[in-house]
Amino acid sequence: MLELKNVSFAVDADLGDREIIRDVSLTVPAGRLIAVTGPNGGGKSTLAKLIAGIEKPTEGRIVFLGEDITDKSVTERARLGISFAFQQPVRFKGIRVMDLIRIAAGKEITVADACAYLSAVGLCARDYIGREVNASLSGGELKRIEIATVLARGATLSVFDEPEAGIDLWSFRNLIEVFESMRAEVKDSSIIVISHQERILSIADEIVVLKDGAVDRHGPREEILPALIGTPSAVPECRPAEIASERRVFGQ
Amino acid sequence: MIKLDEIQKRILREVADLHEVPEGAFNIRSDGHSVGRQSTANIEILPKTDVSGLEIRIRPGTKNESVHIPVVMTKSGLKEVVYNDFFIGEGADVLIVAGCGIDNCGTADSEHDGIHRFYVGRGAKVKYVEKHYGSGDGKGKRILNPGTEVYQEEDSVVEMEMVQIKGVDDTERTTLATLKAGAKLLVRERLMTHGEQRAISKYDVRLNGDGASADVVSRSVARDDSFQKFDAKIAGNAPCSGHTECDSIIMDRGRILAVPGLEANDLDAALVHEAAIGKIAGDQIVKLMTLGLTESEAEEQIINGFLK
């Protein structure tokens, strides 16, 4: 479905070019969930942005569904079926949650449809549908709305940049259900998730470890995960304090 | 029954959301003359005798009634100053819709300066909506200089919505308000300028009574080579609370000058000013592009939402 061929990405630094992605070649087959992990600063977010078209590679080609998309814009890639959930969701004054979901869906949708997406990410739809996507929403709420917009897109390839970061009380189980329902809804669709969370890595079909801008390891989960457990590339799902507060909220 | 031509109807739709002659009290002014007027049992509209304009008297206790006083100008080169005085009785609760649309296809400038004075009785509630609109492709400018004065008695509430989105070349708006104890003023201004337009908006709000409050919020967009100045002053002369906010987007070569002014003359006056001016955040455009919009569609969505 997606193929990165010898992709490199460099930025102008004070002392010559600094390479953030170095000669990455990667194939994402249809119908797979690929988790990308690795140390901080290893180039994971940049890789996601290169796929979405927010950054353009300095070298190499990107092929999506047989078409070379290296020179295509963010909009063109979106229309071809690539969806992207930001690590830090953007706020908009005046644009309501309903508006954003409608834009994501690319067509007129009913309030009931929009509510279904919000419910899927664990938000009480009635409370959110008319709200502005502005600073009055918490980081966790924004993060879930961001995921809801990706759901509404129904894309062939969805890229999530650390979707679990900041989702506070929302359980991992829900996030995993979201991934599963996305795969079920769009036939042969694939998901790329950037994450350190062991729980997310443990549902991936394949794991890619990115280190210093290059692919360090890539293979089926069964092969890659055991060696990662206990390292910063695969941390347990929640800190104990978070689990405790979650239990209080859900009355357990 | 009044007859309106298509241009008049279109302008009325833009400035007053009117599709036909309104219900309730109204006066429609077109090219310098009243073309229709209606008073109701509780709302009396009388023409002034000394100057051009109207005297609008709303009886105490009048509830859920509306007054529409739209102005339409379709002749090039017309200049007028109109004085409208509103006397709103104690405890009344009314909607007042004003607005001016100029269609100038000619070469001479057209100008309408509407001076509105509101005397708001104790405990009365007024919602005032004023929309400005300009159209026509003539070289003549479309000029609007509205002056608004608001005198609020104790515990009265005035909510003003001022909108100018398109087509007015030059505008200088001044709003003066004085508030007695417990009175409340809310202003929501939305402004978009383009081309070579120039818009100046000045507020002078005086909170004179215990517990008076004012909230003046402007959201604006300056595109092309246009210029805007937002000059909002709130004086707290008693224990009171005041807030002004100027939130603006600049595009192309647009320029905006925001001049905050707070004057606390009482120890218990709590006054806040906020101002932010900047171009559309790049990540907002990118986010909408990842949802399939083009860059210009994304900008349009952002501006539309911002000015909603």
Coordinates of C-alpha atoms in Angstrom, one line a residue:
Chain A
M1 CA 0.0 0.0 0.0
L2 CA 2.7 2.5 1.1
E3 CA 6.3 2.3 0.1
L4 CA 9.1 4.5 1.2
K5 CA 12.1 4.2 -1.0
N6 CA 15.4 5.4 0.4
V7 CA 13.8 8.4 2.0
S8 CA 16.0 11.0 3.6
F9 CA 15.1 14.3 5.2
A10 CA 17.5 17.0 6.2
V11 CA 17.1 20.5 7.6
D12 CA 19.4 23.5 7.4
A13 CA 21.3 23.7 10.6
D14 CA 23.9 26.3 11.5
L15 CA 26.7 23.9 10.9
G16 CA 25.7 22.4 7.6
D17 CA 22.7 20.2 6.9
R18 CA 21.4 18.0 9.7
E19 CA 19.8 14.7 8.6
I20 CA 16.7 13.7 10.6
I21 CA 15.7 10.8 8.4
R22 CA 18.4 8.7 6.9
D23 CA 17.8 6.5 3.9
V24 CA 14.6 4.9 5.2
S25 CA 13.0 2.2 3.1
L26 CA 9.8 0.7 4.4
T27 CA 6.8 -1.2 3.0
V28 CA 3.4 -1.0 4.6
P29 CA 1.2 -3.8 3.2
A30 CA -2.6 -3.4 3.0
G31 CA -4.7 -4.3 6.1
R32 CA -1.9 -4.0 8.6
L33 CA -1.3 -2.1 11.8
I34 CA 2.3 -0.9 12.0
A35 CA 3.7 0.5 15.2
V36 CA 6.7 2.8 15.0
T37 CA 8.7 3.2 18.2
G38 CA 12.2 4.1 19.2
P39 CA 14.1 6.7 21.3
N40 CA 13.0 10.3 21.5
G41 CA 14.5 12.4 18.7
G42 CA 14.8 9.3 16.5
G43 CA 12.7 10.9 13.7
K44 CA 9.4 9.2 14.3
S45 CA 7.2 12.3 14.0
T46 CA 9.2 13.5 11.0
L47 CA 8.5 10.2 9.3
A48 CA 4.8 10.6 9.9
K49 CA 4.9 14.1 8.5
L50 CA 6.8 12.9 5.4
I51 CA 4.0 10.4 4.8
A52 CA 1.3 13.0 5.2
G53 CA 3.1 15.5 3.0
I54 CA 3.7 18.1 5.7
E55 CA 7.4 17.7 5.1
K56 CA 8.9 16.8 1.7
P57 CA 11.9 14.3 1.6
T58 CA 15.2 15.7 0.5
E59 CA 15.9 12.4 -1.2
G60 CA 14.0 9.3 -2.0
R61 CA 10.4 8.5 -3.2
I62 CA 7.1 7.7 -1.6
V63 CA 4.6 5.5 -3.4
F64 CA 1.0 5.1 -2.3
L65 CA -1.3 2.6 -3.9
G66 CA 1.1 2.3 -6.8
E67 CA 1.3 6.1 -7.4
D68 CA 4.3 8.2 -6.7
I69 CA 3.2 10.8 -4.3
T70 CA 6.6 12.3 -3.4
D71 CA 5.7 15.7 -5.0
K72 CA 2.0 15.7 -4.1
S73 CA 0.6 18.2 -1.6
V74 CA -0.9 17.5 1.8
T75 CA -4.4 18.1 0.2
E76 CA -3.7 15.7 -2.7
R77 CA -2.5 13.0 -0.4
A78 CA -5.5 13.5 1.9
R79 CA -7.8 13.1 -1.1
L80 CA -6.0 10.0 -2.2
G81 CA -6.8 8.4 1.2
I82 CA -4.1 9.4 3.7
S83 CA -5.2 10.6 7.1
F84 CA -3.1 12.1 9.8
A85 CA -3.7 12.6 13.5
F86 CA -1.5 15.3 15.0
Q87 CA 0.5 14.7 18.1
Q88 CA -0.5 18.2 19.2
P89 CA -4.0 19.0 17.9
V90 CA -4.6 22.4 16.5
R91 CA -7.1 24.8 18.1
F92 CA -9.4 27.0 16.0
K93 CA -11.4 30.0 17.2
G94 CA -15.0 29.8 15.9
I95 CA -14.8 26.4 14.3
R96 CA -17.0 23.9 16.1
V97 CA -16.4 20.3 16.7
M98 CA -19.3 19.5 14.3
D99 CA -17.8 21.7 11.6
L100 CA -14.4 19.9 11.9
I101 CA -16.0 16.5 11.7
R102 CA -18.1 17.5 8.7
I103 CA -15.0 18.8 6.9
A104 CA -13.2 15.5 7.8
A105 CA -16.1 13.5 6.5
G106 CA -15.9 15.5 3.3
K107 CA -19.7 15.6 3.0
E108 CA -22.8 16.7 4.7
I109 CA -23.4 14.5 7.7
T110 CA -26.1 14.4 10.3
V111 CA -25.5 15.3 13.9
A112 CA -26.2 11.7 14.7
D113 CA -23.3 10.6 12.5
A114 CA -21.0 13.1 14.0
C115 CA -22.0 12.0 17.5
A116 CA -21.2 8.4 16.6
Y117 CA -17.6 9.4 16.0
L118 CA -17.4 11.3 19.2
S119 CA -18.9 8.5 21.2
A120 CA -16.3 6.2 19.7
V121 CA -13.5 8.2 21.2
G122 CA -15.3 8.3 24.6
L123 CA -16.7 11.8 24.5
C124 CA -20.3 12.5 25.5
A125 CA -21.3 13.7 22.1
R126 CA -24.1 16.0 23.2
D127 CA -21.7 18.0 25.3
Y128 CA -19.2 18.5 22.6
I129 CA -20.8 18.8 19.2
G130 CA -21.6 22.5 19.4
R131 CA -18.4 23.5 21.1
E132 CA -15.7 25.5 19.5
V133 CA -12.3 23.7 19.0
N134 CA -10.6 26.4 21.0
A135 CA -8.6 26.9 24.2
S136 CA -11.7 26.0 26.3
L137 CA -11.1 22.3 25.5
S138 CA -8.4 20.4 27.5
G139 CA -5.5 18.8 25.8
G140 CA -7.1 15.4 26.3
E141 CA -10.4 16.5 24.9
L142 CA -8.7 17.9 21.8
K143 CA -6.7 14.7 21.4
R144 CA -9.9 12.7 21.3
I145 CA -11.6 15.1 18.9
E146 CA -8.5 14.8 16.7
I147 CA -8.9 11.0 16.6
A148 CA -12.6 11.4 15.9
T149 CA -11.8 13.5 12.8
V150 CA -9.5 10.7 11.5
L151 CA -12.3 8.2 12.1
A152 CA -14.7 10.4 10.1
R153 CA -12.3 10.5 7.2
G154 CA -12.6 6.8 6.7
A155 CA -9.1 6.8 5.0
T156 CA -7.2 3.9 3.4
L157 CA -4.1 4.8 5.4
S158 CA -4.3 6.5 8.8
V159 CA -1.2 7.8 10.6
F160 CA -1.4 8.5 14.3
D161 CA 1.4 10.4 16.0
E162 CA 1.4 9.4 19.6
P163 CA -2.4 9.1 19.9
E164 CA -2.3 8.0 23.6
A165 CA -0.3 11.1 24.8
G166 CA -2.5 13.2 27.0
I167 CA -5.7 11.2 26.6
D168 CA -5.7 11.2 30.4
L169 CA -8.6 9.1 31.7
W170 CA -9.6 7.5 28.5
S171 CA -8.7 3.9 28.7
F172 CA -6.3 2.3 26.2
R173 CA -9.0 -0.3 25.6
N174 CA -11.0 2.4 23.8
L175 CA -8.2 3.5 21.6
I176 CA -7.5 -0.1 20.6
E177 CA -11.2 -0.5 19.8
V178 CA -11.0 2.5 17.6
F179 CA -8.1 1.0 15.7
E180 CA -10.0 -2.2 15.3
S181 CA -13.2 -0.6 14.1
M182 CA -11.3 1.5 11.6
R183 CA -9.7 -1.6 10.1
A184 CA -13.1 -3.4 10.0
E185 CA -14.8 -0.4 8.3
V186 CA -12.5 0.3 5.5
K187 CA -11.5 -2.9 3.8
D188 CA -7.7 -3.5 3.5
S189 CA -7.0 -0.2 5.3
S190 CA -3.8 0.2 7.2
I191 CA -2.8 2.1 10.3
I192 CA 0.6 3.5 11.3
V193 CA 0.8 4.3 14.9
I194 CA 3.7 6.1 16.5
S195 CA 3.9 5.1 20.1
H196 CA 6.0 3.9 22.9
Q197 CA 3.2 2.2 24.7
E198 CA 3.6 -1.5 25.2
R199 CA -0.1 -2.0 25.1
I200 CA -0.3 -0.4 21.6
L201 CA 2.8 -2.3 20.4
S202 CA 1.2 -5.5 21.5
I203 CA -1.7 -5.2 19.1
A204 CA 0.5 -4.2 16.1
D205 CA 1.1 -6.7 13.3
E206 CA 4.5 -5.3 12.7
I207 CA 6.9 -3.1 14.7
V208 CA 9.4 -0.6 13.3
V209 CA 12.2 0.7 15.6
L210 CA 13.5 4.0 14.4
K211 CA 16.8 5.2 15.8
D212 CA 18.9 8.1 14.8
G213 CA 16.7 8.6 11.8
A214 CA 17.2 5.1 10.4
V215 CA 15.3 1.8 10.7
D216 CA 17.0 -0.1 13.5
R217 CA 14.7 -3.1 13.4
H218 CA 11.6 -4.0 11.5
G219 CA 9.6 -7.2 11.7
P220 CA 6.5 -9.1 13.0
R221 CA 5.5 -8.1 16.5
E222 CA 6.4 -11.5 17.9
E223 CA 10.0 -11.0 16.8
I224 CA 10.5 -7.4 17.8
L225 CA 8.5 -6.8 20.9
P226 CA 10.1 -9.1 23.5
A227 CA 13.5 -7.4 23.2
L228 CA 11.8 -4.0 23.6
I229 CA 9.9 -4.6 26.8
G230 CA 11.5 -2.8 29.7
T231 CA 13.2 -0.2 27.5
P232 CA 11.9 3.3 26.8
S233 CA 10.6 2.1 23.4
A234 CA 7.9 0.0 25.1
V235 CA 6.7 1.4 28.4
P236 CA 3.8 0.1 30.4
E237 CA 0.4 1.7 29.7
C238 CA -0.1 3.9 32.7
R239 CA 1.6 5.1 35.7
P240 CA 0.0 3.8 38.9
A241 CA -1.4 7.2 39.8
E242 CA -3.3 7.5 36.5
I243 CA -4.8 4.0 37.0
A244 CA -6.0 5.0 40.4
S245 CA -7.6 8.1 39.3
E246 CA -9.2 6.3 36.4
R247 CA -10.7 3.8 38.8
R248 CA -12.1 6.5 40.9
V249 CA -13.8 8.1 37.9
F250 CA -15.4 4.9 36.8
G251 CA -16.3 3.9 40.3
Q252 CA -14.2 0.8 40.5
Chain B
M1 CA -48.2 48.2 1.0
I2 CA -44.7 49.3 0.1
K3 CA -43.1 48.3 -3.2
L4 CA -39.4 47.5 -3.1
D5 CA -37.2 46.9 -6.1
E6 CA -34.7 44.1 -6.4
I7 CA -31.7 46.1 -5.3
Q8 CA -33.5 47.4 -2.3
K9 CA -34.7 43.9 -1.4
R10 CA -31.2 42.4 -1.8
I11 CA -29.7 45.1 0.5
L12 CA -32.4 44.6 3.0
R13 CA -31.6 40.9 3.1
E14 CA -28.0 41.7 3.7
V15 CA -28.4 44.3 6.4
A16 CA -31.5 43.2 8.3
D17 CA -32.2 39.6 7.2
L18 CA -35.4 40.9 5.9
H19 CA -37.1 39.2 3.0
E20 CA -40.2 41.3 3.0
V21 CA -41.6 44.2 5.0
P22 CA -41.0 43.3 8.6
E23 CA -43.6 42.7 11.3
G24 CA -43.8 45.0 14.2
A25 CA -42.5 48.6 14.2
F26 CA -40.3 49.7 11.3
N27 CA -39.1 52.5 9.2
I28 CA -37.4 51.8 5.9
R29 CA -35.3 54.7 4.6
S30 CA -34.3 54.6 0.9
D31 CA -32.2 57.2 -0.8
G32 CA -32.9 59.9 1.8
H33 CA -36.6 59.3 2.3
S34 CA -38.8 57.1 4.4
V35 CA -40.5 54.7 2.1
G36 CA -42.5 52.9 4.8
R37 CA -43.1 53.3 8.4
Q38 CA -45.2 51.6 11.0
S39 CA -45.7 52.1 14.7
T40 CA -47.3 49.6 17.1
A41 CA -49.3 50.0 20.3
N42 CA -46.1 50.0 22.3
I43 CA -43.6 51.4 19.9
E44 CA -44.0 54.8 18.3
I45 CA -41.8 56.0 15.5
L46 CA -42.0 59.7 14.7
P47 CA -40.0 61.7 12.2
K48 CA -37.9 64.5 13.7
T49 CA -38.8 68.0 12.7
D50 CA -35.5 69.8 13.2
V51 CA -33.1 67.4 11.6
S52 CA -33.3 64.3 9.4
G53 CA -34.1 61.2 11.6
L54 CA -36.5 59.5 13.8
E55 CA -37.6 59.5 17.4
I56 CA -38.5 56.0 18.6
R57 CA -40.3 55.7 21.8
I58 CA -40.8 52.3 23.5
R59 CA -43.2 52.1 26.3
P60 CA -42.1 50.8 29.7
G61 CA -42.7 47.0 30.1
T62 CA -42.9 46.3 26.3
K63 CA -41.8 42.7 25.9
N64 CA -40.6 40.7 22.9
E65 CA -41.2 43.3 20.3
S66 CA -38.8 44.5 17.6
V67 CA -38.0 47.6 15.7
H68 CA -36.4 47.5 12.3
I69 CA -34.9 50.7 10.8
P70 CA -32.8 49.7 7.8
V71 CA -31.3 52.2 5.4
V72 CA -30.8 51.6 1.8
M73 CA -28.8 53.8 -0.6
T74 CA -28.7 53.1 -4.3
K75 CA -28.1 56.5 -5.8
S76 CA -24.5 57.4 -6.4
G77 CA -23.3 60.7 -4.8
L78 CA -25.8 60.8 -2.0
K79 CA -24.6 62.1 1.4
E80 CA -26.7 62.2 4.5
V81 CA -26.5 62.5 8.2
V82 CA -29.4 61.0 10.2
Y83 CA -30.1 61.3 13.9
N84 CA -32.2 58.5 15.4
D85 CA -33.1 58.7 19.1
F86 CA -34.4 55.7 21.0
F87 CA -36.2 56.0 24.3
I88 CA -36.5 52.6 25.9
G89 CA -38.9 52.5 28.8
E90 CA -38.3 50.9 32.1
G91 CA -38.4 47.1 32.1
A92 CA -38.8 46.8 28.3
D93 CA -37.2 43.9 26.5
V94 CA -36.8 44.6 22.8
L95 CA -34.8 43.9 19.6
I96 CA -33.6 46.8 17.5
V97 CA -32.3 46.0 14.1
A98 CA -30.6 48.8 12.2
G99 CA -28.2 48.5 9.3
C100 CA -27.2 50.3 6.2
G101 CA -26.5 49.0 2.8
I102 CA -25.0 51.1 0.0
D103 CA -25.1 50.1 -3.6
N104 CA -22.9 52.5 -5.5
C105 CA -22.5 51.9 -9.2
G106 CA -21.7 55.4 -10.0
T107 CA -18.5 57.6 -9.8
A108 CA -19.5 59.9 -6.9
D109 CA -19.0 58.9 -3.3
S110 CA -22.1 57.8 -1.3
E111 CA -22.1 58.4 2.5
H112 CA -24.4 57.7 5.3
D113 CA -23.7 58.8 8.8
G114 CA -26.2 57.4 11.2
I115 CA -26.1 58.9 14.7
H116 CA -28.0 56.6 17.1
R117 CA -28.7 57.6 20.7
F118 CA -30.1 55.1 23.1
Y119 CA -31.7 56.2 26.4
V120 CA -32.2 52.9 28.2
G121 CA -34.6 52.9 31.1
R122 CA -34.0 51.1 34.5
G123 CA -34.1 47.4 34.1
A124 CA -34.7 47.5 30.4
K125 CA -33.1 45.0 28.0
V126 CA -32.1 45.9 24.5
K127 CA -30.5 43.8 21.8
Y128 CA -29.2 46.0 19.0
V129 CA -28.0 44.6 15.7
E130 CA -26.3 46.8 13.2
K131 CA -25.0 45.4 9.9
H132 CA -23.2 47.3 7.2
Y133 CA -22.9 46.2 3.6
G134 CA -21.7 47.8 0.4
S135 CA -22.0 46.6 -3.2
G136 CA -21.8 48.0 -6.7
D137 CA -18.8 48.3 -8.9
G138 CA -18.7 52.0 -9.5
K139 CA -15.6 54.1 -8.6
G140 CA -17.6 56.1 -6.1
K141 CA -16.7 55.1 -2.5
R142 CA -19.2 53.7 -0.1
I143 CA -18.7 55.5 3.2
L144 CA -20.4 54.8 6.6
N145 CA -19.6 56.7 9.7
P146 CA -21.9 55.5 12.5
G147 CA -22.0 57.2 15.8
T148 CA -23.6 55.4 18.7
E149 CA -24.3 56.8 22.1
V150 CA -25.8 54.7 24.9
Y151 CA -27.0 56.0 28.2
Q152 CA -27.9 53.2 30.5
E153 CA -29.9 53.5 33.7
E154 CA -29.6 51.2 36.7
D155 CA -29.7 47.4 36.0
S156 CA -30.3 47.8 32.3
V157 CA -28.7 45.5 29.8
V158 CA -27.6 46.4 26.3
E159 CA -26.2 43.8 23.9
M160 CA -24.8 45.2 20.6
E161 CA -23.9 43.2 17.6
M162 CA -22.0 45.2 15.0
V163 CA -21.2 43.6 11.7
Q164 CA -19.4 44.9 8.7
I165 CA -18.1 42.2 6.4
K166 CA -18.1 43.4 2.9
G167 CA -17.9 46.3 0.5
V168 CA -17.7 49.4 2.8
D169 CA -14.7 51.5 1.7
D170 CA -14.4 53.9 4.5
T171 CA -15.8 53.7 8.0
E172 CA -15.3 55.5 11.2
R173 CA -17.3 54.2 14.1
T174 CA -17.5 55.9 17.4
T175 CA -19.4 54.3 20.3
L176 CA -19.9 56.1 23.6
A177 CA -21.6 54.5 26.6
T178 CA -22.2 55.5 30.1
L179 CA -23.5 53.0 32.6
K180 CA -25.2 53.5 36.0
A181 CA -25.2 51.0 38.8
G182 CA -25.8 47.3 37.9
A183 CA -26.0 48.1 34.2
K184 CA -24.4 45.8 31.7
L185 CA -23.0 46.4 28.2
L186 CA -22.0 43.6 25.8
V187 CA -20.5 44.5 22.4
R188 CA -19.6 42.0 19.7
E189 CA -18.0 43.5 16.7
R190 CA -17.1 41.6 13.6
L191 CA -15.3 43.3 10.8
M192 CA -13.6 42.3 7.6
T193 CA -11.9 44.8 5.3
H194 CA -10.4 44.2 1.9
G195 CA -9.0 46.1 -1.1
E196 CA -7.9 49.5 0.0
Q197 CA -10.6 49.8 2.7
R198 CA -10.1 51.7 6.0
A199 CA -12.0 51.1 9.1
I200 CA -11.7 52.8 12.4
S201 CA -13.6 51.7 15.5
K202 CA -13.5 53.7 18.7
Y203 CA -15.1 52.9 22.0
D204 CA -15.4 55.1 25.1
V205 CA -17.2 53.3 27.8
R206 CA -17.7 54.8 31.2
L207 CA -18.7 52.6 34.1
N208 CA -20.1 55.1 36.6
G209 CA -22.1 53.0 38.9
D210 CA -21.5 50.2 41.5
G211 CA -21.5 46.8 39.8
A212 CA -21.7 48.1 36.2
S213 CA -19.9 45.9 33.7
A214 CA -18.8 46.1 30.1
D215 CA -17.5 43.5 27.7
V216 CA -16.3 44.8 24.4
V217 CA -15.0 42.2 22.0
S218 CA -13.9 42.7 18.4
R219 CA -12.9 40.1 15.9
S220 CA -11.6 41.3 12.7
V221 CA -9.8 40.3 9.5
A222 CA -7.8 42.8 7.4
R223 CA -7.0 41.5 3.9
D224 CA -5.3 43.0 0.8
D225 CA -4.1 46.5 1.5
S226 CA -6.8 47.4 4.0
F227 CA -6.2 49.2 7.4
Q228 CA -8.1 48.9 10.7
K229 CA -7.8 50.7 13.9
F230 CA -9.4 49.4 17.1
D231 CA -9.4 52.0 19.9
A232 CA -11.3 50.8 22.9
K233 CA -11.2 52.7 26.2
I234 CA -13.0 51.7 29.3
A235 CA -13.0 53.9 32.4
G236 CA -14.0 52.4 35.7
N237 CA -15.3 55.2 37.9
A238 CA -16.9 52.9 40.5
P239 CA -16.6 49.3 41.7
C240 CA -17.1 47.7 38.4
S241 CA -15.7 45.2 35.9
G242 CA -14.7 45.9 32.3
H243 CA -13.1 43.8 29.6
T244 CA -12.0 44.6 26.1
E245 CA -10.7 42.2 23.5
C246 CA -9.3 42.7 20.1
D247 CA -8.6 39.5 18.2
S248 CA -7.5 40.0 14.7
I249 CA -6.2 38.2 11.6
I250 CA -4.1 40.0 9.1
M251 CA -3.7 38.7 5.5
D252 CA -1.8 39.9 2.4
R253 CA -0.6 43.4 3.2
G254 CA -3.4 44.2 5.7
R255 CA -2.5 46.3 8.7
I256 CA -4.2 46.6 12.1
L257 CA -3.5 49.0 15.0
A258 CA -5.0 48.1 18.3
V259 CA -5.0 50.7 21.0
P260 CA -6.0 49.5 24.4
G261 CA -7.2 52.0 26.9
L262 CA -8.1 51.2 30.5
E263 CA -8.6 53.9 33.1
A264 CA -9.3 52.8 36.7
N265 CA -10.5 55.7 38.9
D266 CA -11.8 53.5 41.7
L267 CA -9.9 51.0 43.8
D268 CA -12.5 48.3 43.1
A269 CA -12.6 48.8 39.3
A270 CA -11.4 45.5 37.7
L271 CA -10.4 46.1 34.1
V272 CA -8.9 43.8 31.6
H273 CA -7.7 44.2 28.1
E274 CA -6.6 41.5 25.7
A275 CA -5.3 42.0 22.1
A276 CA -3.9 39.5 19.7
I277 CA -3.0 40.2 16.0
G278 CA -1.4 37.8 13.7
K279 CA -1.7 35.9 10.5
I280 CA -3.6 32.6 10.3
A281 CA -1.5 30.0 12.1
G282 CA 0.2 27.7 9.7
D283 CA -0.7 24.6 11.6
Q284 CA -4.4 25.4 11.3
I285 CA -4.1 25.5 7.5
V286 CA -2.1 22.3 7.5
K287 CA -4.6 20.5 9.7
L288 CA -7.5 21.4 7.4
M289 CA -5.4 20.3 4.4
T290 CA -4.9 16.9 6.0
L291 CA -8.7 16.7 6.0
G292 CA -8.7 17.2 2.2
L293 CA -9.2 21.0 1.9
T294 CA -7.0 23.1 -0.4
E295 CA -5.0 25.9 1.1
S296 CA -7.5 28.5 0.0
E297 CA -10.5 26.5 1.2
A298 CA -8.8 26.1 4.5
E299 CA -8.3 29.8 4.8
E300 CA -11.9 30.4 4.0
Q301 CA -13.1 28.0 6.7
I302 CA -10.8 29.6 9.3
I303 CA -12.0 33.1 8.5
N304 CA -15.6 32.1 8.3
G305 CA -15.4 30.4 11.7
F306 CA -13.5 33.3 13.2
L307 CA -16.0 35.9 12.1
K308 CA -19.1 33.8 12.8

